[in-house]
Structure formats: structure tokens, C-alpha cells
Amino acid sequence: MADQGQPTRSAVHPDRQVLERMCMRNLLTNAEERVFFKDLESRFLLVSAGFLLDQAQGCSIDDVIGKSDFDFFSEEHAFAALEDEQRIIRTGEPIVAKIEHETFRDRPDAWVSTTKLPLRDDEGRIVGTFGISRDVTGQVLAEQALAHQALHDAVTGLANRLALIDRLSQALLSLDRTHGRVGLFYVDLDNFKVVNDSFGHDAGDRVLVEVGQRLSRISERGDTVARFGGDEFVLLRRALRDDDDARLIASRAVRSIGKGFVHEGKVLTITGSIGVVVTADPLADPATLLQQADTALYQAKGAGRDCFRLFDADLHARARANHDLDAALRKAIENKEFFLLYQPVFSLQDQSLRGVEALVRWRHPERGVIGPAEFIPLAEVRGLIGAIDTFVLDEACRQLAEWTRGEEFAEGFVVSVNLSGQQLSDTRLVERVTSSIKNHGIVPSQLCLEITETALIGELGEAATTLAALSGLGVLLALDDFGTGYSTLAHIQRLNVDILKIDRSFVEQITGNDRDRKIIGAITAMAHALGMLVVAEGIETDRQLEALTALGCDEGQGFVLARPLPPDQIAAFNRGTGDTAYHRALAGATRA
Ligand code: C2E
Ligand code: MG
Ligand code: MG
């Protein structure tokens, strides 16, 4: 900038050299900016007052001149500066606003932003460097805190979702080199809400911290443990050998969480469920992997919690279909897409129509009619079963009232309705049944409620109370799918059950297997001794029908007799003019 172009005019100092000297003096005596000039060996030529104050505390300008960075800063920092300055001298290129960690020998570190340029003489030759550096410690620390906050969970100090996804992406990329596997373990605490609700949020937070620590103890160098908010954690394992390796880690994590937590001298029992996904594919998508681990987690929950499940693709396809079905199911309730078919139940002794079993169907707007096996389990999980069962109960009672208004149906004609196991613990069930009976004016003993045997496994508690109350209303109770659960007849008798429905899986075996024939015979005899009626389900062949009749089964239903039918086709069976297969079968059975 020295003697090129037009001289600058100034109102104060027309003499350019005087002006430059004045400006230079001001620059060097300022206490704010750290300005320094160095020679070709990076020794200080001149420094500003600000430099003396901040970077060479306690030194005078004479102490500094001729010294280098090695006299004031850590060796590492001094070497870095020397390298930068030598490059500027070699290339003439400046270094602009470089943020550096400035490490001093005898005081706390700082962060500075430094711009360094070549120092040229009047001929334009480079004779050293000069620079100006500014303390940006406050700004850098604030940025670091923000970055930490953006990537960490405040309660546990673990990585958060964002950080985990970032490390997962890196781990996947490294698979290209390592040819290993990456595993994701998606952990969800099973009963955390109870801790929060009964012991307070502080106790809850301590449990979360402890869970994080336990997971960290299981992890290795390079792994990441993250909290996803709530009671969800994810462990990312970078180097897995195989699925068995993943199983080992998952079972250790399940055990470690299940060990219990001590709070104010009490042991809180908490368990965790884990979904695991393992991949060797460097191109796998992090979001998809997390979804897959979540799907497996959902499966672990479904399997009774306190366990882990490995993701598999079939399971995923099912979960996906379920997801679509889930949304449609919610709409189906609003749109009244459910309807009932009725499967006739006949007396095996005198072939008369004894009643029907109401079986729900879903008229799906796109997929057509769907059977209950496909949507009842989902409805149970999603808490939608109550609405479905309420519809079925009400509609079946309405239909029964319509049938019994005429002369055609005998007084003992019974409509059976299936109840989901969950309904037994719903306190409103008894109320619902009472009002359906009242609203449609039906005789309670013409309504039969079917409960599955599996709903009665374990502690009965509420279920027994509900069953007693239902029995008190005068409705019949049937135990459905008998033989698929574990109940003993004595156990059942205490539950006021009137009817035992022998499951199709037994009926299927009856003609090929002497043992099953004997079992059915024994069950029938015992049920009779206990005052129960025996109904055989799923009778598909004439031979089964014959065998069941011979064994003393009271009633039967099955495709060989009649399929589930719309209500307007039931009357035909009552008059004995229905399906010819039914007559042929019954005729065969009575001949036997
Ligand atoms: P379930 O109560 O044991 O009903 C008998 C099932 O066996 C019915 O299937 C019926 O169509 C079928 N079936 C009848 N005879 C034969 C036969 O000869 N061969 C074969 N292979 N099957 C036969 P569906 O209608 O698909 O119902 C399946 C299960 O869904 C029912 O088993 C019941 O547990 C449940 N379910 C049906 N409707 C309802 C309902 O309204 N509410 C609830 N909660 N569950 C229901
Ligand atoms: Mg049933
Ligand atoms: Mg059944």
C-alpha cells in the first residue's frame, strides 16, 4: 500500500508518511486488539499493547521483541503458528479468521480468531508476517454448549436421537471397509410409568440415568448409548460378529435392566423389552433400521415383555400390513363396516336347530370381507376391541329379538356371542350386557356369552367376579376353544360355565386317533357330571359327526352341517328345509 497511486488527502495531516506513523502508533497502543508483526523466523518485531496485556501478561514490549511463540504458548500451539506463518511467507497467501485453541503455558486456554498476512517491505518483498487476533472464547464455548445440547439428552447426558442417527450413519459407512455388522438395540422400559406415578419424577429420572449407565457398561469402545426421550434407549454396537452375538448382548441388557433399582431403601422392579436389528449393508438407511428395531421391540412387548426380539423381514411385512389395517380399523368402527354372520348349532341327538353363533365380519372398502382372525387380535392390542364387541353384542341381541318375535323359533333358541378375553376385565361389560338385554327385550337365557379358555389362564381375580355377575343376569356362559388352554374341569366349574365347546383341533383328530376319541369321551362324561352341555366345534366330515354323536356330545356346529350365514337364511334350518348337506349328514349320524 506504500507508494502506489494517488496520495491520500487528509484534512488533518496532508503528509502521508506522518499519517501512516500516526495510524501505526494508534494501532500498536490500542489495548483491545492483539496486533503483532514477526520476522521471517517468526520472531516478534512489534506487538500491540493489547497483545502484551492478553497474550504476554506482565511483559513489556522489550521483553517480547526478538522472542517467539515458543516463549509464551504451549509447544503444540507454537508449532502450529510457525507452520502457518512459514506457509504465508512461502506462498504470500493470507490465512483469514482461523479459529484456534490457544493453549498457554501458565493460564487457562482461550479461543482466538486470527487473521495473518505477509509483511512486505517498500519493494513488495516478504520480510515476515503480521496478524491480528481476537478472543472469541465466549462465543466458542457458547457454540460448544449449544452443540452439546443439540446432541445430548439433558436428563442422562447420553447422546440423543440426532447424535445416534449421525453415529449410525458413520457406522454404516465404515461397514464398507470393515465388512462387519452393525447392531441396533432399541430398549423400552416396560413399567416405567408406574415408577413416575408412584415415586415421583425425581425417582424416575434417577432410574433413567441408571438404565443409561447399565447400558453403557454393556457397550464397548466405539458404541453409542442414546436416550430417545421418554423411557426409550438405543444402543448402537459398531462391531458385531453375527446374530448370536446380538442375542448375547440383548439378553445381557434385558438381565441388567431387570436387576431392580433401589429407591429410598425399596427395590423397584423394572424390566425392559428390546428390539434388535443387525445389518451388514453399508447402504442401509438409518431411519429404516430404527423402524425395524422398533418393529422388533413391538414384537418383544407382544411376547410378554422383559425379553428381546430380533427383527426379521417377514415380521416387518406383517407389521406394515397391520399398520395400514390399524388405521382402517379405526375408521371401520365409525363407518359401521362390521356385520354378523350366524353359524347354526344343532342338537346331535334330535337334529333340531338349537341356536346360532354370531361371528363378526368386516366389509373392508378395498379388500372385501375380512374374517375375525385377521383383525380381532389387532383390535385387542390397539384397544379397539371394546367397540367391536359392543356392536356385536347389541346387533346379536337385536337379531335375536327379531327372530323370537315370530313363532318360528323355539323358546330355547340361543344366540351365542364371542367375547374377547380383555372384555372380562372391563368393568363396563356387565352394564353393557344388561342394557342390551333390556333395550331389545330378550330373555337372558337365550343369550350365551363365549369366552376363550386362554382368557382364563393365570390369576382369575376380576374375570371371576365378572363371570359371576354375568351368570347372575341369567345369561349362559360357554367356554370356547376348550382344549387349547390349560384349564381343568374343576377350575371351570367354579366359574359358572354352562357350556363347553370342544375345539376344532380335537374334533379334527377324532377319527384318526383313538387317544383323542377317548379324551373327548372322558371330557364329555365329566362335563355332563358337572351339569355342563358339550358342543363340538368345526365338524367337517360325516365321520366326525358320527363319532361325536356316539361319544355323547350334545350339540355340534361345523361346515358339514352349515357354514356361517346371513341372518335371513337361518329360518330355513329351523324349519328343517335348509342346506341339503346338513340333512344328509344328520341322517348319516343318526344311522350310526
Ligand atoms: P370361534 O368362536 O371358535 O368360532 C368358530 C370359528 O370356526 C368361526 O371362524 C367359524 O367360521 C369356524 N368354523 C365353523 N365351522 C367350521 C368348520 O367346520 N371348519 C373350519 N375350519 N372352521 C369352522 P371365524 O368366524 O373366522 O371366527 C374365528 C374366531 O374369531 C372365533 O372363533 C372367535 O374366537 C373370534 N370371533 C368371531 N367373532 C367374534 C366377535 O364378534 N367378537 C370376538 N371378540 N371374537 C370373535
Ligand atoms: Mg366362539
Ligand atoms: Mg371356538
XYZ file of C-alpha atoms and ligand atoms in Angstrom, residues 480-481 503 537, ligand 3:
5
model
C -64.887 -71.622 23.821
C -61.989 -73.482 22.208
C -62.099 -77.020 19.947
C -66.916 -77.181 17.015
Mg -64.139 -71.901 19.147
